[in-house]
PDB file of C-alpha atoms in Angstrom:
ATOM      1  CA  MET A   1      -0.231   0.316  -0.132  1.00 47.00           C
ATOM      2  CA  ALA A   2       1.454   3.483  -1.001  1.00 46.00           C
ATOM      3  CA  GLU A   3       2.111   5.676   1.828  1.00 48.00           C
ATOM      4  CA  ARG A   4      -0.182   8.566   2.184  1.00 47.00           C
ATOM      5  CA  ALA A   5       1.237  11.801   4.190  1.00 49.00           C
ATOM      6  CA  GLU A   6      -0.150  13.290   7.002  1.00 49.00           C
ATOM      7  CA  SER A   7       1.330  16.110   7.376  1.00 47.00           C
ATOM      8  CA  ASP A   8       3.723  18.506   6.520  1.00 51.00           C
ATOM      9  CA  SER A   9       6.361  20.814   8.205  1.00 49.00           C
ATOM     10  CA  SER A  10       3.871  23.663   8.017  1.00 43.00           C
ATOM     11  CA  LEU A  11       1.654  22.088  11.272  1.00 48.00           C
ATOM     12  CA  LEU A  12       2.039  25.597  12.228  1.00 49.00           C
ATOM     13  CA  ASN A  13       3.514  28.872  11.623  1.00 47.00           C
ATOM     14  CA  LEU A  14       6.600  28.345  14.182  1.00 50.00           C
ATOM     15  CA  ASP A  15       9.936  30.454  14.458  1.00 50.00           C
ATOM     16  CA  ASP A  16      12.343  27.596  14.084  1.00 48.00           C
ATOM     17  CA  GLU A  17      15.295  30.030  15.148  1.00 46.00           C
ATOM     18  CA  ASP A  18      12.997  31.931  18.202  1.00 48.00           C
ATOM     19  CA  LEU A  19      12.368  27.886  18.950  1.00 49.00           C
ATOM     20  CA  TYR A  20      15.958  27.081  18.848  1.00 44.00           C
ATOM     21  CA  ARG A  21      16.669  29.738  21.487  1.00 42.00           C
ATOM     22  CA  ARG A  22      13.781  28.885  24.088  1.00 46.00           C
ATOM     23  CA  LEU A  23      13.984  25.546  24.443  1.00 48.00           C
ATOM     24  CA  LEU A  24      16.729  23.111  26.508  1.00 42.00           C
ATOM     25  CA  LEU A  25      16.643  19.447  24.895  1.00 47.00           C
ATOM     26  CA  GLU A  26      18.069  16.723  26.589  1.00 42.00           C
ATOM     27  CA  SER A  27      19.458  13.522  25.128  1.00 41.00           C
ATOM     28  CA  LEU A  28      19.914  10.601  26.779  1.00 42.00           C
ATOM     29  CA  GLU A  29      23.595   9.184  24.342  1.00 41.00           C
ATOM     30  CA  LYS A  30      22.917   5.879  23.268  1.00 40.00           C
ATOM     31  CA  GLU A  31      26.483   4.164  25.305  1.00 39.00           C
ATOM     32  CA  GLY A  32      27.587   0.450  25.657  1.00 41.00           C
ATOM     33  CA  ALA A  33      29.559  -1.699  27.845  1.00 39.00           C
ATOM     34  CA  ALA A  34      33.366  -0.612  27.554  1.00 39.00           C
ATOM     35  CA  GLY A  35      35.822  -2.557  29.412  1.00 38.00           C
ATOM     36  CA  LEU A  36      38.538  -0.218  31.154  1.00 38.00           C
ATOM     37  CA  GLY A  37      42.768  -2.292  30.873  1.00 39.00           C
ATOM     38  CA  GLY A  38      42.516  -6.039  32.351  1.00 39.00           C
ATOM     39  CA  LEU A  39      39.526  -4.623  34.599  1.00 40.00           C
ATOM     40  CA  GLN A  40      35.835  -6.810  34.295  1.00 44.00           C
ATOM     41  CA  PRO A  41      33.283  -4.608  31.187  1.00 45.00           C
ATOM     42  CA  GLN A  42      31.405  -2.755  33.535  1.00 47.00           C
ATOM     43  CA  GLU A  43      27.930  -0.561  32.008  1.00 46.00           C
ATOM     44  CA  PRO A  44      26.910   2.343  32.765  1.00 51.00           C
ATOM     45  CA  ALA A  45      23.413   2.433  35.366  1.00 57.00           C
ATOM     46  CA  GLY A  46      20.664   1.690  33.134  1.00 69.00           C
ATOM     47  CA  ARG A  47      19.009  -0.706  31.508  1.00 81.00           C
ATOM     48  CA  ARG A  48      18.741  -1.902  27.541  1.00 87.00           C
ATOM     49  CA  VAL A  49      15.070  -1.066  25.964  1.00 89.00           C
ATOM     50  CA  VAL A  50      13.926  -2.326  21.968  1.00 90.00           C
ATOM     51  CA  PRO A  51      11.550   1.004  21.953  1.00 94.00           C
ATOM     52  CA  LYS A  52       7.533   0.548  20.817  1.00 96.00           C
ATOM     53  CA  PRO A  53       6.477   2.289  17.138  1.00 97.00           C
ATOM     54  CA  GLY A  54       5.267   5.389  17.039  1.00 96.00           C
ATOM     55  CA  PHE A  55       4.656   7.830  14.044  1.00 96.00           C
ATOM     56  CA  CYS A  56       7.169   8.115  10.603  1.00 97.00           C
ATOM     57  CA  VAL A  57       9.040  11.499   9.400  1.00 96.00           C
ATOM     58  CA  LYS A  58      10.799  11.357   5.648  1.00 95.00           C
ATOM     59  CA  THR A  59      12.937  14.064   5.032  1.00 95.00           C
ATOM     60  CA  LYS A  60      16.412  14.510   3.187  1.00 92.00           C
ATOM     61  CA  ALA A  61      19.739  15.245   3.943  1.00 90.00           C
ATOM     62  CA  ASP A  62      21.487  18.008   1.797  1.00 83.00           C
ATOM     63  CA  SER A  63      23.065  15.048   0.440  1.00 78.00           C
ATOM     64  CA  ASP A  64      19.518  14.792  -1.483  1.00 83.00           C
ATOM     65  CA  GLN A  65      19.467  10.991   0.522  1.00 89.00           C
ATOM     66  CA  LYS A  66      16.043  10.178   2.102  1.00 93.00           C
ATOM     67  CA  VAL A  67      16.018  10.558   5.786  1.00 95.00           C
ATOM     68  CA  PHE A  68      13.638   8.190   7.524  1.00 97.00           C
ATOM     69  CA  ILE A  69      13.004   9.264  11.605  1.00 97.00           C
ATOM     70  CA  ASN A  70      10.898   6.994  13.674  1.00 97.00           C
ATOM     71  CA  VAL A  71       9.904   8.693  16.605  1.00 97.00           C
ATOM     72  CA  CYS A  72       9.174   5.714  19.162  1.00 96.00           C
ATOM     73  CA  THR A  73       7.887   5.598  22.651  1.00 96.00           C
ATOM     74  CA  ALA A  74       9.768   3.903  25.558  1.00 94.00           C
ATOM     75  CA  GLU A  75       8.507   4.288  29.451  1.00 93.00           C
ATOM     76  CA  GLU A  76      12.246   4.785  30.585  1.00 90.00           C
ATOM     77  CA  VAL A  77      12.630   8.144  29.091  1.00 91.00           C
ATOM     78  CA  PRO A  78      11.648  10.552  31.484  1.00 90.00           C
ATOM     79  CA  GLU A  79       8.462  12.531  30.564  1.00 91.00           C
ATOM     80  CA  PRO A  80       8.872  16.175  30.362  1.00 90.00           C
ATOM     81  CA  ARG A  81       7.015  18.481  32.648  1.00 89.00           C
ATOM     82  CA  ASP A  82       3.594  18.902  32.022  1.00 92.00           C
ATOM     83  CA  ILE A  83       2.380  21.909  30.461  1.00 91.00           C
ATOM     84  CA  ASN A  84      -0.841  22.997  28.375  1.00 91.00           C
ATOM     85  CA  GLU A  85      -1.004  24.652  25.513  1.00 89.00           C
ATOM     86  CA  GLN A  86      -1.573  27.731  26.503  1.00 88.00           C
ATOM     87  CA  GLU A  87       1.424  27.430  28.832  1.00 87.00           C
ATOM     88  CA  LEU A  88       3.094  26.361  26.073  1.00 84.00           C
ATOM     89  CA  ARG A  89       2.783  29.375  23.902  1.00 83.00           C
ATOM     90  CA  GLU A  90       3.413  31.648  27.047  1.00 82.00           C
ATOM     91  CA  ILE A  91       6.553  29.869  26.786  1.00 78.00           C
ATOM     92  CA  LEU A  92       7.766  30.055  23.234  1.00 75.00           C
ATOM     93  CA  GLU A  93       5.807  34.189  23.279  1.00 71.00           C
ATOM     94  CA  SER A  94       7.905  35.081  26.428  1.00 68.00           C
ATOM     95  CA  GLU A  95      11.056  37.339  26.893  1.00 55.00           C
ATOM     96  CA  ASP A  96      12.411  35.624  29.385  1.00 52.00           C
ATOM     97  CA  ALA A  97      10.893  31.889  28.826  1.00 47.00           C
ATOM     98  CA  GLU A  98      11.036  29.737  31.753  1.00 52.00           C
ATOM     99  CA  LYS A  99      13.559  26.565  29.972  1.00 61.00           C
ATOM    100  CA  TYR A 100      11.299  23.548  29.095  1.00 76.00           C
ATOM    101  CA  ARG A 101      12.691  20.129  28.513  1.00 78.00           C
ATOM    102  CA  ILE A 102      12.252  17.177  26.240  1.00 86.00           C
ATOM    103  CA  SER A 103      14.433  14.238  26.875  1.00 87.00           C
ATOM    104  CA  MET A 104      15.018  11.995  24.250  1.00 90.00           C
ATOM    105  CA  SER A 105      17.315   8.793  22.756  1.00 91.00           C
ATOM    106  CA  ILE A 106      18.889   9.719  20.064  1.00 92.00           C
ATOM    107  CA  GLY A 107      19.653   6.472  18.675  1.00 91.00           C
ATOM    108  CA  GLU A 108      22.247   5.458  16.069  1.00 92.00           C
ATOM    109  CA  PRO A 109      21.867   5.536  11.664  1.00 93.00           C
ATOM    110  CA  HIS A 110      20.652   1.965  10.731  1.00 93.00           C
ATOM    111  CA  THR A 111      20.035   1.937   6.754  1.00 93.00           C
ATOM    112  CA  GLU A 112      17.397   0.707   5.135  1.00 92.00           C
ATOM    113  CA  VAL A 113      15.671   0.747   1.978  1.00 90.00           C
ATOM    114  CA  ASP A 114      12.129   2.839   0.884  1.00 88.00           C
ATOM    115  CA  LYS A 115       9.120   1.455  -1.187  1.00 86.00           C
ATOM    116  CA  SER A 116      10.614   2.441  -4.096  1.00 85.00           C
ATOM    117  CA  GLY A 117      13.166  -0.174  -3.350  1.00 86.00           C
ATOM    118  CA  LYS A 118      16.161   2.411  -3.299  1.00 88.00           C
ATOM    119  CA  GLY A 119      18.554   2.725   0.135  1.00 90.00           C
ATOM    120  CA  CYS A 120      18.331   5.143   2.669  1.00 92.00           C
ATOM    121  CA  THR A 121      19.002   5.761   6.258  1.00 94.00           C
ATOM    122  CA  ALA A 122      16.818   5.650   9.481  1.00 95.00           C
ATOM    123  CA  TYR A 123      16.683   6.991  12.677  1.00 96.00           C
ATOM    124  CA  ASP A 124      15.331   5.813  16.045  1.00 96.00           C
ATOM    125  CA  VAL A 125      14.146   8.878  18.356  1.00 96.00           C
ATOM    126  CA  ILE A 126      12.748   7.428  21.814  1.00 95.00           C
ATOM    127  CA  VAL A 127       9.695  10.199  23.638  1.00 95.00           C
ATOM    128  CA  ASN A 128       8.114   9.019  27.305  1.00 95.00           C
ATOM    129  CA  PRO A 129       4.224   7.407  25.843  1.00 96.00           C
ATOM    130  CA  ASN A 130       2.529  10.916  27.620  1.00 96.00           C
ATOM    131  CA  PHE A 131       4.291  13.079  25.930  1.00 96.00           C
ATOM    132  CA  TYR A 132       3.865  11.499  22.711  1.00 96.00           C
ATOM    133  CA  ASP A 133       0.048  11.009  23.285  1.00 96.00           C
ATOM    134  CA  LYS A 134       0.287  14.491  24.210  1.00 95.00           C
ATOM    135  CA  MET A 135       1.669  15.008  20.710  1.00 94.00           C
ATOM    136  CA  GLN A 136      -0.540  13.203  18.689  1.00 94.00           C
ATOM    137  CA  LYS A 137      -3.050  15.229  20.045  1.00 94.00           C
ATOM    138  CA  GLN A 138      -2.496  18.379  20.281  1.00 92.00           C
ATOM    139  CA  ASP A 139       0.104  19.992  17.053  1.00 90.00           C
ATOM    140  CA  ILE A 140       1.302  22.749  19.094  1.00 88.00           C
ATOM    141  CA  PHE A 141       3.792  19.755  20.575  1.00 91.00           C
ATOM    142  CA  LYS A 142       4.095  18.135  18.105  1.00 91.00           C
ATOM    143  CA  ALA A 143       5.415  21.057  15.568  1.00 88.00           C
ATOM    144  CA  PHE A 144       7.665  21.672  18.826  1.00 86.00           C
ATOM    145  CA  PHE A 145       9.134  18.428  19.857  1.00 91.00           C
ATOM    146  CA  LEU A 146       9.903  18.240  15.548  1.00 91.00           C
ATOM    147  CA  VAL A 147      11.939  21.683  15.581  1.00 86.00           C
ATOM    148  CA  VAL A 148      14.216  20.195  18.378  1.00 87.00           C
ATOM    149  CA  CYS A 149      14.427  16.623  17.268  1.00 92.00           C
ATOM    150  CA  LEU A 150      15.520  17.537  13.569  1.00 90.00           C
ATOM    151  CA  GLU A 151      18.062  20.698  15.375  1.00 86.00           C
ATOM    152  CA  GLY A 152      18.881  17.446  17.523  1.00 86.00           C
ATOM    153  CA  LEU A 153      19.776  14.644  14.994  1.00 90.00           C
ATOM    154  CA  GLU A 154      21.812  17.781  13.141  1.00 88.00           C
ATOM    155  CA  GLN A 155      24.077  18.685  16.202  1.00 83.00           C
ATOM    156  CA  LYS A 156      24.799  15.042  17.010  1.00 85.00           C
ATOM    157  CA  TYR A 157      25.536  14.022  13.326  1.00 85.00           C
ATOM    158  CA  GLN A 158      26.728  16.807  12.417  1.00 83.00           C
ATOM    159  CA  MET A 159      24.076  16.857   8.660  1.00 87.00           C
ATOM    160  CA  LEU A 160      21.974  19.434   7.178  1.00 90.00           C
ATOM    161  CA  LEU A 161      18.165  18.014   7.298  1.00 91.00           C
ATOM    162  CA  SER A 162      14.940  19.952   4.947  1.00 90.00           C
ATOM    163  CA  ARG A 163      12.440  21.334   7.036  1.00 88.00           C
ATOM    164  CA  ASN A 164       9.788  20.175   4.034  1.00 88.00           C
ATOM    165  CA  TYR A 165       9.348  16.716   5.850  1.00 90.00           C
ATOM    166  CA  THR A 166       6.162  14.685   5.692  1.00 93.00           C
ATOM    167  CA  ILE A 167       4.803  13.297   8.275  1.00 94.00           C
ATOM    168  CA  LEU A 168       4.091   9.321   6.908  1.00 93.00           C
ATOM    169  CA  LYS A 169       0.155   8.042   8.143  1.00 89.00           C
ATOM    170  CA  ASN A 170       0.330   4.488   6.824  1.00 88.00           C
ATOM    171  CA  ARG A 171       3.568   3.491   8.244  1.00 92.00           C
ATOM    172  CA  ARG A 172       4.261   3.699  11.687  1.00 94.00           C
ATOM    173  CA  CYS A 173       8.577   3.442  11.484  1.00 95.00           C
ATOM    174  CA  LEU A 174      10.691   2.217   8.751  1.00 94.00           C
ATOM    175  CA  GLY A 175      12.595  -0.667   9.233  1.00 92.00           C
ATOM    176  CA  VAL A 176      13.301  -2.523  12.924  1.00 92.00           C
ATOM    177  CA  LEU A 177      13.334  -0.340  15.555  1.00 94.00           C
ATOM    178  CA  GLN A 178      16.943  -0.704  17.121  1.00 91.00           C
ATOM    179  CA  GLU A 179      18.304  -1.574  20.675  1.00 90.00           C
ATOM    180  CA  GLN A 180      19.681   1.159  22.626  1.00 89.00           C
ATOM    181  CA  PHE A 181      21.192   1.581  26.044  1.00 85.00           C
ATOM    182  CA  LEU A 182      18.797   4.264  27.797  1.00 80.00           C
ATOM    183  CA  ARG A 183      21.887   5.798  31.092  1.00 69.00           C
ATOM    184  CA  THR A 184      19.442   6.339  34.485  1.00 56.00           C
ATOM    185  CA  LYS A 185      21.133   9.944  34.255  1.00 49.00           C
ATOM    186  CA  SER A 186      21.138  12.156  31.061  1.00 41.00           C
ATOM    187  CA  LYS A 187      23.374  14.511  30.399  1.00 42.00           C
ATOM    188  CA  PRO A 188      22.365  17.242  28.466  1.00 39.00           C
ATOM    189  CA  PHE A 189      22.318  17.050  24.608  1.00 37.00           C
ATOM    190  CA  ILE A 190      21.716  20.226  23.368  1.00 35.00           C
ATOM    191  CA  HIS A 191      22.370  23.492  25.383  1.00 33.00           C
ATOM    192  CA  GLU A 192      19.853  26.485  25.509  1.00 33.00           C
ATOM    193  CA  MET A 193      21.190  30.340  25.335  1.00 31.00           C
ATOM    194  CA  GLU A 194      19.047  32.734  26.566  1.00 33.00           C
ATOM    195  CA  ARG A 195      17.427  34.588  24.008  1.00 32.00           C
ATOM    196  CA  ASP A 196      18.726  37.903  23.051  1.00 35.00           C
ATOM    197  CA  SER A 197      22.728  36.021  22.742  1.00 32.00           C
ATOM    198  CA  SER A 198      23.961  34.603  19.533  1.00 33.00           C
ATOM    199  CA  SER A 199      21.781  31.323  18.798  1.00 33.00           C
ATOM    200  CA  LEU A 200      24.906  28.463  20.523  1.00 28.00           C
ATOM    201  CA  ILE A 201      24.100  24.760  20.540  1.00 29.00           C
ATOM    202  CA  SER A 202      26.865  22.822  22.605  1.00 29.00           C
ATOM    203  CA  GLU A 203      27.704  19.768  24.026  1.00 29.00           C
ATOM    204  CA  VAL A 204      28.005  20.388  27.933  1.00 29.00           C
ATOM    205  CA  ASP A 205      30.947  18.279  27.907  1.00 33.00           C
ATOM    206  CA  SER A 206      32.463  20.467  25.041  1.00 30.00           C
ATOM    207  CA  GLY A 207      32.185  23.325  26.870  1.00 35.00           C
ATOM    208  CA  GLU A 208      29.431  26.115  25.331  1.00 39.00           C
ATOM    209  CA  THR A 209      31.217  27.372  21.990  1.00 47.00           C
ATOM    210  CA  ARG A 210      31.496  30.652  19.596  1.00 67.00           C
ATOM    211  CA  ILE A 211      30.069  29.507  16.425  1.00 80.00           C
ATOM    212  CA  PRO A 212      32.780  31.269  13.685  1.00 87.00           C
ATOM    213  CA  GLU A 213      32.234  34.153  11.881  1.00 89.00           C
ATOM    214  CA  PRO A 214      33.074  33.649   8.074  1.00 91.00           C
ATOM    215  CA  GLU A 215      36.562  35.102   6.194  1.00 92.00           C
ATOM    216  CA  TYR A 216      34.618  38.224   4.496  1.00 94.00           C
ATOM    217  CA  THR A 217      35.714  41.077   2.054  1.00 94.00           C
ATOM    218  CA  ILE A 218      33.952  44.430   0.979  1.00 94.00           C
ATOM    219  CA  ILE A 219      34.743  46.493  -1.487  1.00 93.00           C
ATOM    220  CA  LYS A 220      34.182  49.683  -2.672  1.00 92.00           C
ATOM    221  CA  GLU A 221      32.822  50.501  -6.525  1.00 92.00           C
ATOM    222  CA  PRO A 222      34.455  52.922  -7.363  1.00 90.00           C
ATOM    223  CA  ALA A 223      37.540  52.185  -4.765  1.00 87.00           C
ATOM    224  CA  GLU A 224      37.954  56.378  -4.938  1.00 89.00           C
ATOM    225  CA  GLY A 225      35.322  58.539  -3.344  1.00 90.00           C
ATOM    226  CA  TYR A 226      31.910  58.209  -2.361  1.00 92.00           C
ATOM    227  CA  PRO A 227      30.984  54.755  -3.657  1.00 93.00           C
ATOM    228  CA  GLU A 228      28.128  53.587  -6.157  1.00 93.00           C
ATOM    229  CA  PHE A 229      28.501  49.909  -4.343  1.00 93.00           C
ATOM    230  CA  LEU A 230      29.396  47.794  -1.967  1.00 94.00           C
ATOM    231  CA  VAL A 231      29.930  44.210  -3.116  1.00 94.00           C
ATOM    232  CA  ALA A 232      30.962  41.855  -0.062  1.00 94.00           C
ATOM    233  CA  GLU A 233      32.349  38.432  -0.562  1.00 94.00           C
ATOM    234  CA  PHE A 234      32.270  35.876   2.508  1.00 94.00           C
ATOM    235  CA  LYS A 235      33.929  32.699   2.356  1.00 93.00           C
ATOM    236  CA  LEU A 236      31.186  29.658   3.472  1.00 91.00           C
ATOM    237  CA  PRO A 237      33.381  26.472   3.058  1.00 87.00           C
ATOM    238  CA  ALA A 238      31.305  24.471   5.175  1.00 83.00           C
ATOM    239  CA  VAL A 239      28.279  25.367   3.533  1.00 84.00           C
ATOM    240  CA  ARG A 240      26.812  23.107   0.623  1.00 80.00           C
ATOM    241  CA  SER A 241      23.871  24.778  -0.491  1.00 81.00           C
ATOM    242  CA  VAL A 242      21.755  28.313  -0.362  1.00 82.00           C
ATOM    243  CA  ARG A 243      18.883  26.122   0.917  1.00 79.00           C
ATOM    244  CA  PHE A 244      20.837  26.478   4.659  1.00 80.00           C
ATOM    245  CA  LEU A 245      21.695  30.177   4.730  1.00 88.00           C
ATOM    246  CA  THR A 246      20.131  32.980   5.992  1.00 88.00           C
ATOM    247  CA  LEU A 247      20.300  36.730   5.142  1.00 90.00           C
ATOM    248  CA  ASP A 248      19.349  39.993   6.584  1.00 88.00           C
ATOM    249  CA  VAL A 249      20.221  42.864   4.673  1.00 89.00           C
ATOM    250  CA  GLY A 250      19.127  46.303   6.558  1.00 88.00           C
ATOM    251  CA  GLU A 251      19.973  50.250   5.211  1.00 87.00           C
ATOM    252  CA  ASP A 252      23.239  49.790   7.340  1.00 89.00           C
ATOM    253  CA  ARG A 253      23.910  46.292   8.587  1.00 90.00           C
ATOM    254  CA  ILE A 254      24.770  42.930   7.200  1.00 93.00           C
ATOM    255  CA  VAL A 255      23.629  39.803   9.659  1.00 90.00           C
ATOM    256  CA  LEU A 256      24.584  35.741   7.933  1.00 92.00           C
ATOM    257  CA  GLY A 257      23.674  32.811   9.156  1.00 88.00           C
ATOM    258  CA  ALA A 258      24.556  29.025   8.096  1.00 86.00           C
ATOM    259  CA  ARG A 259      22.642  26.381   9.768  1.00 78.00           C
ATOM    260  CA  PRO A 260      23.298  23.922  12.001  1.00 68.00           C
ATOM    261  CA  ASP A 261      25.379  26.687  13.481  1.00 74.00           C
ATOM    262  CA  LEU A 262      27.651  26.651  10.713  1.00 82.00           C
ATOM    263  CA  TYR A 263      28.460  30.265  10.783  1.00 87.00           C
ATOM    264  CA  HIS A 264      27.232  33.690  11.829  1.00 89.00           C
ATOM    265  CA  LEU A 265      27.796  37.386  11.429  1.00 91.00           C
ATOM    266  CA  ASP A 266      26.445  40.389  12.649  1.00 90.00           C
ATOM    267  CA  ILE A 267      28.159  43.581  11.246  1.00 91.00           C
ATOM    268  CA  PHE A 268      27.226  47.979  10.289  1.00 90.00           C
ATOM    269  CA  LEU A 269      28.588  49.133   6.648  1.00 90.00           C
ATOM    270  CA  PRO A 270      30.251  52.327   6.490  1.00 89.00           C
ATOM    271  CA  TYR A 271      27.411  53.690   3.928  1.00 91.00           C
ATOM    272  CA  ASN A 272      23.660  53.136   3.818  1.00 92.00           C
ATOM    273  CA  ILE A 273      22.347  51.216   0.722  1.00 91.00           C
ATOM    274  CA  ASN A 274      19.130  50.665  -1.018  1.00 91.00           C
ATOM    275  CA  GLN A 275      18.114  46.843   0.574  1.00 87.00           C
ATOM    276  CA  GLU A 276      15.496  46.546  -2.058  1.00 86.00           C
ATOM    277  CA  GLU A 277      17.734  47.264  -5.366  1.00 88.00           C
ATOM    278  CA  SER A 278      20.723  44.261  -3.252  1.00 91.00           C
ATOM    279  CA  GLY A 279      21.643  41.217  -4.703  1.00 91.00           C
ATOM    280  CA  ALA A 280      22.983  38.014  -3.998  1.00 90.00           C
ATOM    281  CA  GLN A 281      24.102  35.186  -5.184  1.00 90.00           C
ATOM    282  CA  PHE A 282      26.113  31.811  -4.057  1.00 89.00           C
ATOM    283  CA  ASN A 283      28.215  29.726  -5.868  1.00 90.00           C
ATOM    284  CA  LYS A 284      28.399  26.203  -5.064  1.00 86.00           C
ATOM    285  CA  LYS A 285      32.277  25.676  -6.993  1.00 88.00           C
ATOM    286  CA  THR A 286      33.680  27.999  -5.163  1.00 90.00           C
ATOM    287  CA  ARG A 287      30.898  28.249  -1.228  1.00 90.00           C
ATOM    288  CA  ILE A 288      31.217  32.158  -2.290  1.00 92.00           C
ATOM    289  CA  LEU A 289      28.436  34.282  -1.310  1.00 93.00           C
ATOM    290  CA  THR A 290      28.368  37.567  -3.135  1.00 93.00           C
ATOM    291  CA  LEU A 291      26.412  40.164  -1.928  1.00 94.00           C
ATOM    292  CA  THR A 292      26.188  42.800  -3.977  1.00 93.00           C
ATOM    293  CA  MET A 293      24.305  46.568  -2.493  1.00 94.00           C
ATOM    294  CA  PRO A 294      23.372  49.937  -4.387  1.00 94.00           C
ATOM    295  CA  VAL A 295      24.622  52.218  -2.181  1.00 93.00           C
ATOM    296  CA  GLN A 296      22.464  55.513  -1.356  1.00 93.00           C
ATOM    297  CA  PRO A 297      23.162  58.444  -3.151  1.00 91.00           C
ATOM    298  CA  GLU A 298      25.186  60.923  -0.638  1.00 84.00           C
ATOM    299  CA  SER A 299      23.170  63.437   1.090  1.00 72.00           C
TER     300      SER A 299
END
């Protein structure tokens, strides 16, 4: 039977960047037994569980490869604090949002075959069954969860995932759900920063890391006197596609970002520019973004 799409990434009009700054994701990292020297192998406190299927999300990686996310459940995953829809909306809209944690276990990738017989990659993400039931009943919690889930997968496996996902209606999971080891005490996987700070997402073990600024140059045209244009070039060697760039050009300011937290740049310009007539082009071969900005006439 052909898969039918239940819904897509337009579940709600939620601003991904705004959500990222309000969330605290606790990921229960998968661990196995490890021996030390001549000592007997000793497993950390926890237990191995095989999750129960829930729903399946289909998306794509930046390599255009299909990716399936099996959202599944296990009692061993801690249940998030119980809040209602109105409380969640207030958290998202507040200037000093209270941290809201969603515990989840992100498993290792496993190779599967899709309905057309082509190879693909699947990831199993486990949540508490009570929270899963809440997601099924209230779309805002499902959209909220999927924003964090996609960001968590990107952060853990250093990849980029499309936000144009589809929730499959007639398939609860792809492939066989993998056994995972859930520790009794989890380490936070994604650390939330304050709303007004830079959007930093880092593993707690390695400490908070600053998002690197790309190398860039800005030249005047003509070079002498008052310019007619400013031409900026940004070197973005880690960016594979323009889909993952965000660019905001103000009258005298440029804000450039690259998901997931590859680059961030916020600079002011020495001249006021014509925003409406400015244009940008990304060269996939050289991975250089060129921004051409007409300068407003000298007053």
